Coordinates of C-alpha atoms in Angstrom, one line a residue:
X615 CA -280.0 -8.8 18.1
X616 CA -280.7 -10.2 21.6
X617 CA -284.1 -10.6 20.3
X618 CA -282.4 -12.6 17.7
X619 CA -280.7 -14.7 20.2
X620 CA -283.7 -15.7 22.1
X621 CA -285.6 -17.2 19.2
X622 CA -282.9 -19.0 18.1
X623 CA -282.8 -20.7 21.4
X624 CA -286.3 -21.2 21.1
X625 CA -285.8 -23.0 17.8
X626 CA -283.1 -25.0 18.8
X627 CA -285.6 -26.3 21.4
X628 CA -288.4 -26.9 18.7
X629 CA -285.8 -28.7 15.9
X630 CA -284.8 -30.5 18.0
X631 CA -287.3 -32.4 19.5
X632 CA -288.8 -32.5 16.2
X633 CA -285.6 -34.1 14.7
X634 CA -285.6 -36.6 17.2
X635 CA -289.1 -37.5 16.5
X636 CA -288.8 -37.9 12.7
X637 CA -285.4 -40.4 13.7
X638 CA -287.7 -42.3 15.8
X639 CA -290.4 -42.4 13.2
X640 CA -287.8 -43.5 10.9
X641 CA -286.4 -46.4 13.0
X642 CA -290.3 -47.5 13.8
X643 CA -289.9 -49.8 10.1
X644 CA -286.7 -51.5 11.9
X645 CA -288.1 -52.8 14.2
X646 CA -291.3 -54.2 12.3
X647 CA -288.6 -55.5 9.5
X648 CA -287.2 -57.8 11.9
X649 CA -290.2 -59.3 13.1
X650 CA -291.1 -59.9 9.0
X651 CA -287.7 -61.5 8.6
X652 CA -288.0 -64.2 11.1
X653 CA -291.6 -64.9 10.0
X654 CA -290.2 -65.3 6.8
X655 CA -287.7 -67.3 8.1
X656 CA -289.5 -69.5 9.7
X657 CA -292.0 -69.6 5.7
X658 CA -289.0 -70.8 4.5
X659 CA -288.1 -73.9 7.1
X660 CA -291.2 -74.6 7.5
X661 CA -291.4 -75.1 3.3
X662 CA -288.0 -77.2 3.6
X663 CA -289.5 -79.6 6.0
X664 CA -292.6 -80.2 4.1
X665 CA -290.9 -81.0 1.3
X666 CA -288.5 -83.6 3.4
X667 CA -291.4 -84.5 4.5
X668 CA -293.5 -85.2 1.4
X669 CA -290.8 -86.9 0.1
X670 CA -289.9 -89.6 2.9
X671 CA -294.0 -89.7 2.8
X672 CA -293.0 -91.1 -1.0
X673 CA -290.4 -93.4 0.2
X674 CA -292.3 -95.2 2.6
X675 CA -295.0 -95.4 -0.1
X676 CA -292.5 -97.0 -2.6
X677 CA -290.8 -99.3 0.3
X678 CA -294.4 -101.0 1.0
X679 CA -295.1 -101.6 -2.5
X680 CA -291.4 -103.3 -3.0
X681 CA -292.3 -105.4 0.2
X682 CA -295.6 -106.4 -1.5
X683 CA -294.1 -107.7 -4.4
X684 CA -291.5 -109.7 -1.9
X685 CA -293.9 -110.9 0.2
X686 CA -295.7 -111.9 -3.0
X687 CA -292.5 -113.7 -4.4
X688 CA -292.5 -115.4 -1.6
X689 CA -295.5 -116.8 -1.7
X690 CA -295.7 -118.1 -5.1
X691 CA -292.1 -120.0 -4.5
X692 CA -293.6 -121.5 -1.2
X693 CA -296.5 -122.8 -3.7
X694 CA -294.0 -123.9 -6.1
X695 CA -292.5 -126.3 -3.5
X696 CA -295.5 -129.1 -3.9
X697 CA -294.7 -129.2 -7.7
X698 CA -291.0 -129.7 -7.7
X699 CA -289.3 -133.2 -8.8
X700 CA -285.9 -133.0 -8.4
X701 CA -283.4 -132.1 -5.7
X702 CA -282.6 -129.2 -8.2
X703 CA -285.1 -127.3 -8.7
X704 CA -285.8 -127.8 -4.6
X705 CA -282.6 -125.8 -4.2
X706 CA -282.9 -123.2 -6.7
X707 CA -286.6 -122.9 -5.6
X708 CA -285.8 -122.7 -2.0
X709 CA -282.9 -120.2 -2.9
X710 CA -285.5 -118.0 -4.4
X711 CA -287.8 -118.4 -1.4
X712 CA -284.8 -117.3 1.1
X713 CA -283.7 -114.0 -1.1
X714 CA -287.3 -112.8 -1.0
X715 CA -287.8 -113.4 2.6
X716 CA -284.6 -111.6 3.5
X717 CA -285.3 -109.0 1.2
X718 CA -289.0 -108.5 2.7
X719 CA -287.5 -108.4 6.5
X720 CA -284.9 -105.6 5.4
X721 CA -287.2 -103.7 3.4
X722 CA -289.9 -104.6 6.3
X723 CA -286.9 -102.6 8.6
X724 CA -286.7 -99.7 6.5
X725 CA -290.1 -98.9 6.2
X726 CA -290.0 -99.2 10.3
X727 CA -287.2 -96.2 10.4
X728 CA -288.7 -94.1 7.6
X729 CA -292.2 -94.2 9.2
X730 CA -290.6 -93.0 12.5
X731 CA -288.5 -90.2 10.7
X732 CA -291.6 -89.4 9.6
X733 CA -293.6 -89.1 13.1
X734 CA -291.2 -86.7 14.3
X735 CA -291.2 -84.4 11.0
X736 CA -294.9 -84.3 11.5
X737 CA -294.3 -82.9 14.9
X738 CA -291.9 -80.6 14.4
X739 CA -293.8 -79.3 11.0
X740 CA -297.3 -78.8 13.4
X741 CA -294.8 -77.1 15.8
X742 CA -293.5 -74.7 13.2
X743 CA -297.2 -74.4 12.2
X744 CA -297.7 -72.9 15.1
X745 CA -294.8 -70.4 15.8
X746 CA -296.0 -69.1 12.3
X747 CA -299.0 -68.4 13.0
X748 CA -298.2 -66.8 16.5
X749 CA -295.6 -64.5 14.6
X750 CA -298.0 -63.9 11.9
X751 CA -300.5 -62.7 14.9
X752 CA -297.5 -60.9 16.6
X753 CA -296.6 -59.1 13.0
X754 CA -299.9 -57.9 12.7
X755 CA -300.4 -56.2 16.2
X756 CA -297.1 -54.9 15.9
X757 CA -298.5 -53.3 12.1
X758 CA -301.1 -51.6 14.2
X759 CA -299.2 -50.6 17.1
X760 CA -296.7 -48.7 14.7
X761 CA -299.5 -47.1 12.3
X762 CA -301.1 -45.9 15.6
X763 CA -298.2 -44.4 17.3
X764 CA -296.4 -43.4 13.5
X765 CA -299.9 -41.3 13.3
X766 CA -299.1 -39.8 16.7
X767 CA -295.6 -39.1 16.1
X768 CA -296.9 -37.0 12.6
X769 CA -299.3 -35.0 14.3
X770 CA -296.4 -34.0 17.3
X771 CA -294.1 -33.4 14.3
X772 CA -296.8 -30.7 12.4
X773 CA -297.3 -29.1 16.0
X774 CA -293.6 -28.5 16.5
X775 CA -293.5 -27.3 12.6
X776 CA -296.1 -24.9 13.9
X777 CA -294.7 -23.9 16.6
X778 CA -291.2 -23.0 14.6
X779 CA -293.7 -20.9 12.0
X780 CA -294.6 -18.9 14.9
X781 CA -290.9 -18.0 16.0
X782 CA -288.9 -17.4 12.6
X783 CA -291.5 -14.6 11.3
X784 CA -289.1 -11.9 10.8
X785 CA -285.5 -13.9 10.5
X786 CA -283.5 -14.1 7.8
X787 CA -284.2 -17.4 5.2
X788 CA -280.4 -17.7 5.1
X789 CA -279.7 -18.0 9.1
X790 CA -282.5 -20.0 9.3
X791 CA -281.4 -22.6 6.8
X792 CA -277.9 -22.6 8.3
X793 CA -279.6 -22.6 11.4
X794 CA -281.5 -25.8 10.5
X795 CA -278.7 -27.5 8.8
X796 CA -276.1 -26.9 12.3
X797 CA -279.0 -28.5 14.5
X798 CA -279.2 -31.9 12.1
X799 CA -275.4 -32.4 12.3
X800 CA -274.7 -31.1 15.3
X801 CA -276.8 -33.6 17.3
X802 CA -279.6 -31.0 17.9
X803 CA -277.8 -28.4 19.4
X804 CA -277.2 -25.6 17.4
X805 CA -276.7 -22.3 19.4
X806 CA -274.4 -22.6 22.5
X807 CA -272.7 -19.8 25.1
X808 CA -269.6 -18.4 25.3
X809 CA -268.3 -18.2 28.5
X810 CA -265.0 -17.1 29.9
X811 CA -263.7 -16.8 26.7
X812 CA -264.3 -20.4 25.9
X813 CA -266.8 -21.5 23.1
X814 CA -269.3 -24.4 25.1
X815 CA -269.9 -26.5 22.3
X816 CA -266.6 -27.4 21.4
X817 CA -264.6 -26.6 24.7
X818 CA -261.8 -23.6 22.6
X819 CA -260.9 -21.0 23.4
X820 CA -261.6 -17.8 21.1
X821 CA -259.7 -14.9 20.2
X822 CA -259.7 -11.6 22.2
X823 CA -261.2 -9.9 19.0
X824 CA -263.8 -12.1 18.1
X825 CA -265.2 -12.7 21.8
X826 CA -265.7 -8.6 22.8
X827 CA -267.9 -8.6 19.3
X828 CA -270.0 -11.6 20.1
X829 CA -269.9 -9.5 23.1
X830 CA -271.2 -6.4 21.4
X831 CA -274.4 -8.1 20.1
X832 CA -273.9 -6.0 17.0
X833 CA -274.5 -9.9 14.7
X834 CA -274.8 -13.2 15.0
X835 CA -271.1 -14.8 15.0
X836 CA -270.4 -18.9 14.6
X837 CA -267.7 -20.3 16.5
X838 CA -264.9 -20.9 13.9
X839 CA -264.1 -24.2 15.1
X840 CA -267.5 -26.1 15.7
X841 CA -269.9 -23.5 13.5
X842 CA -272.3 -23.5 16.0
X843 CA -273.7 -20.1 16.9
X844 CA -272.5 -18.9 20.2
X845 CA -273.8 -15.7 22.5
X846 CA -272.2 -13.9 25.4
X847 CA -272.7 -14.9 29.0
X848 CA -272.1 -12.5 31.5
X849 CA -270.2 -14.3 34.9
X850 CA -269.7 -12.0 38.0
X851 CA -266.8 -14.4 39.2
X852 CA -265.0 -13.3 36.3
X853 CA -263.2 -10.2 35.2
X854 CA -263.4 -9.0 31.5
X855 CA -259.9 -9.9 30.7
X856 CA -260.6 -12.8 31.9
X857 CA -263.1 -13.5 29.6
X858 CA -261.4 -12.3 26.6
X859 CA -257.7 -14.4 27.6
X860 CA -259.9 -17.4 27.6
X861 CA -258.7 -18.2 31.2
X862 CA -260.7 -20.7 33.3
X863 CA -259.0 -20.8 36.0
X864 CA -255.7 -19.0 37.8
X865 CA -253.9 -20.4 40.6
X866 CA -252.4 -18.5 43.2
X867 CA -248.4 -18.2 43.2
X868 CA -248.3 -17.9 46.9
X869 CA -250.5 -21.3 47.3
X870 CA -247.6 -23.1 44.9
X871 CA -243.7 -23.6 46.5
X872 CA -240.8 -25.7 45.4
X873 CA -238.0 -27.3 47.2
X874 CA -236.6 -24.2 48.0
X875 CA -239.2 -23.1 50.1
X876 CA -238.0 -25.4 52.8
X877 CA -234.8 -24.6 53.3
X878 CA -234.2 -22.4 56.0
X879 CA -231.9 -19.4 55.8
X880 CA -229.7 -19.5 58.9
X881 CA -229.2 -23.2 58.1
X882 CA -228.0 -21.9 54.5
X883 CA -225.5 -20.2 56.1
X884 CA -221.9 -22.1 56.5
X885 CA -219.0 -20.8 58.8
X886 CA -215.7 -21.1 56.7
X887 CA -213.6 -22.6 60.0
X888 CA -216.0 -24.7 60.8
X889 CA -215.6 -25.8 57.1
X890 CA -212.0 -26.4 57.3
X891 CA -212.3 -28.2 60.8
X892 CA -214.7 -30.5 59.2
X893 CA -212.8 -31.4 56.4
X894 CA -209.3 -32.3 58.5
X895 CA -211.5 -34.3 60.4
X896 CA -210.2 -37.9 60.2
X897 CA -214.2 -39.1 60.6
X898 CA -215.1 -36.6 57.5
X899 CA -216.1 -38.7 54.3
X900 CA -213.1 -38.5 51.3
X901 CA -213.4 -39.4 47.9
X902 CA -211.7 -42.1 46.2
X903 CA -209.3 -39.3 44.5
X904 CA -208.1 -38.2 47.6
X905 CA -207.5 -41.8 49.0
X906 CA -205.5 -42.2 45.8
X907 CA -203.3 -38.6 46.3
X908 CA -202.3 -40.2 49.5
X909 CA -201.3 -43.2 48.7
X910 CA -198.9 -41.8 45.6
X911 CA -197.5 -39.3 48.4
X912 CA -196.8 -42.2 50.5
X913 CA -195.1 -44.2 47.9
X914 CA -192.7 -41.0 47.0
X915 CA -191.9 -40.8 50.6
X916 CA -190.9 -44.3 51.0
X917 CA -188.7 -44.0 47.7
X918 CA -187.4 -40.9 49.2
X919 CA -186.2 -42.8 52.5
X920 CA -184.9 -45.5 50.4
X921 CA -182.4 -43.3 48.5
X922 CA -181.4 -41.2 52.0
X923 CA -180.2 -44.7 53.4
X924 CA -178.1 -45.7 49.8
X925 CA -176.8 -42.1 50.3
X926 CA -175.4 -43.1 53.6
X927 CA -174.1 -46.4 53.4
X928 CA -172.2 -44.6 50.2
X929 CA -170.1 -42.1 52.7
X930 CA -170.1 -45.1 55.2
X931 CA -167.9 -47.0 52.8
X932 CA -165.7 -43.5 52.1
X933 CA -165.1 -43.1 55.2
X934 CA -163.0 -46.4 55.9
X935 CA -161.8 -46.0 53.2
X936 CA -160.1 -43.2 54.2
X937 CA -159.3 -44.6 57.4
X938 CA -157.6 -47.1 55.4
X939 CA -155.2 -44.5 53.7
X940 CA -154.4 -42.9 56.6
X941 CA -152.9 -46.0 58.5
X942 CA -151.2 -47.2 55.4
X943 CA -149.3 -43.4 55.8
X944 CA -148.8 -43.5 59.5
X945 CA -147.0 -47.1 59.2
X946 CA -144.5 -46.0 56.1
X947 CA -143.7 -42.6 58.0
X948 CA -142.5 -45.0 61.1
X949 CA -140.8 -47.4 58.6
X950 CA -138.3 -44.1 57.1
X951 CA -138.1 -42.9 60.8
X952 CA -136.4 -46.7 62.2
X953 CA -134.3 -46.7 59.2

């Protein structure tokens, strides 16, 4: 089967430059179609022009022989003057002598601008003359530049058909023609290695199962995802099972560390008194519910002073009052004792 392999690798070689051939032999009449587009192109303006030109060729014609006839109006009614009797006939005559003067100067103008528009078409007519016939001259060079080198590109493309007549003796029809049909689609590249696991042409990554038998060599296995055909490829930088995970690449734990990794273990540690001693502190930072715990226990300690002092002044009051009573009694007792 490794026999197998190697032709195909061969063939890929062969197809493919003969593929890319035949595209360049078919893009050869591109490039000659362009070139016969603008000469046609340039056919076509030139046939406009003529035309325009023909035709102001006709005006000009037509203007001269209108001016003739004015010119020759004119004339008879300057002749016509000598004969005239009556003042008239001398204005209608010289009326008619007037119109065909004017209308011989504007016609005389016209004929001026047409024959001028004329000059320049016939310039720019021999101009396009002349890009014709250097396109013409270009076209047909180009012709036998491209028969030449379409003749070369033939005889490469029957010696690389040769050469693949001398490598597929002995292959099957069937892997040759999906062979064939993988290199035209696939951009010429039809068998690729597997490596690590991974399939080359299409960058996956291929099951455990299916990568020990390409492995094997036992048959000629497509990659499932790209169809291309794919071979083993020993790597000494890489172990088996890592060739049959797929794996490209495995970092190291120990090169890897999170925020963890620098904090230090004594400084982890905290003492439980020097806890307590730090939060009595009056500099240690409180939070705004403790600000607020305070102040309510302040509050209920002034409201507790409050009602000590009414409590007071209450047995203040009793207290003379008493007093009171007890004078009132001492003064009656002396009262019954005078009597």
């Amino acid at each position: 089967m490794q026999d197998v392999i190697e032709k195909l690798k061969t063939l890929q070689d062969i197809l493919s430059e003969r593929y890319r051939i035949e595209q360049e032999l078919k893009n050869i009449p591109k490039s000659l179609s362009t070139k016969t587009e603008l000469l046609t192109r340039l056919k076509k303006q030139y046939i406009e022009k003529n035309e325009e030109y023909e035709g102001t060729r006709t005006r000009i014609r037509d203007i001269k022989t209108r001016m003739d006839e004015a010119e020759r109006d004119r004339e008879h009614y300057e002749q016509q003057m000598a004969e005239i009797k009556t003042q008239r006939e001398y204005e209608a005559l010289d009326k008619e002598i007037r119109e065909a003067g004017e209308r011989e100067q504007q016609l005389r103008k016209e004929l001026q601008r047409e024959e001028r528009g004329l000059e320049e078409m016939k310039h720019s007519l021999e101009r396009e003359e002349l890009m014709i016939s250097e396109q013409e001259k270009e076209l047909e060079e180009e012709q036998s530049r491209i028969e030449s080198e379409s003749d070369k590109k033939r005889k490469q493309i029957d010696a690389l058909k040769s050469q693949a007549d001398d490598v597929t003796p002995g292959m099957e029809e069937g892997l040759l023609f999906k062979f064939d049909r993988i290199i035209r689609s696939k951009e010429g590249e039809g068998i690729v290695p597997l490596r690590k696991g991974v399939c080359s042409g299409c960058n996956m990554i291929l099951p455990r199962q299916f990568v020990n038998d390409v492995r094997s060599a036992e048959a000629i296995h497509f990659c499932p995802y790209c169809s291309k055909i794919v071979f083993y490829v020993e790597d000494d930088q890489a172990s088996p099972d890592d060739d049959a995970e797929g794996l490209m690449d495995v970092l190291d734990d120990d090169a890897t560390g999170g925020l963890a990794d620098l904090i230090d273990e004594d400084d982890s540690f905290v003492d439980e008194e020097d806890l307590i001693d730090d939060l009595d502190s009056p500099l240690a930072p409180r939070d705004e519910d403790d600000e607020d715990d305070d102040e309510d226990e302040d509050d209920d300690t002034l409201v507790a002073d409050d009602d000590e002092a009414d409590v007071d002044e209450d047995d203040d009051d009793v207290d003379e009052v008493d007093e009171d009573s007890d004078d009132d009694l001492d003064e009656e007792e002396e009262e019954e004792e005078n009597e």
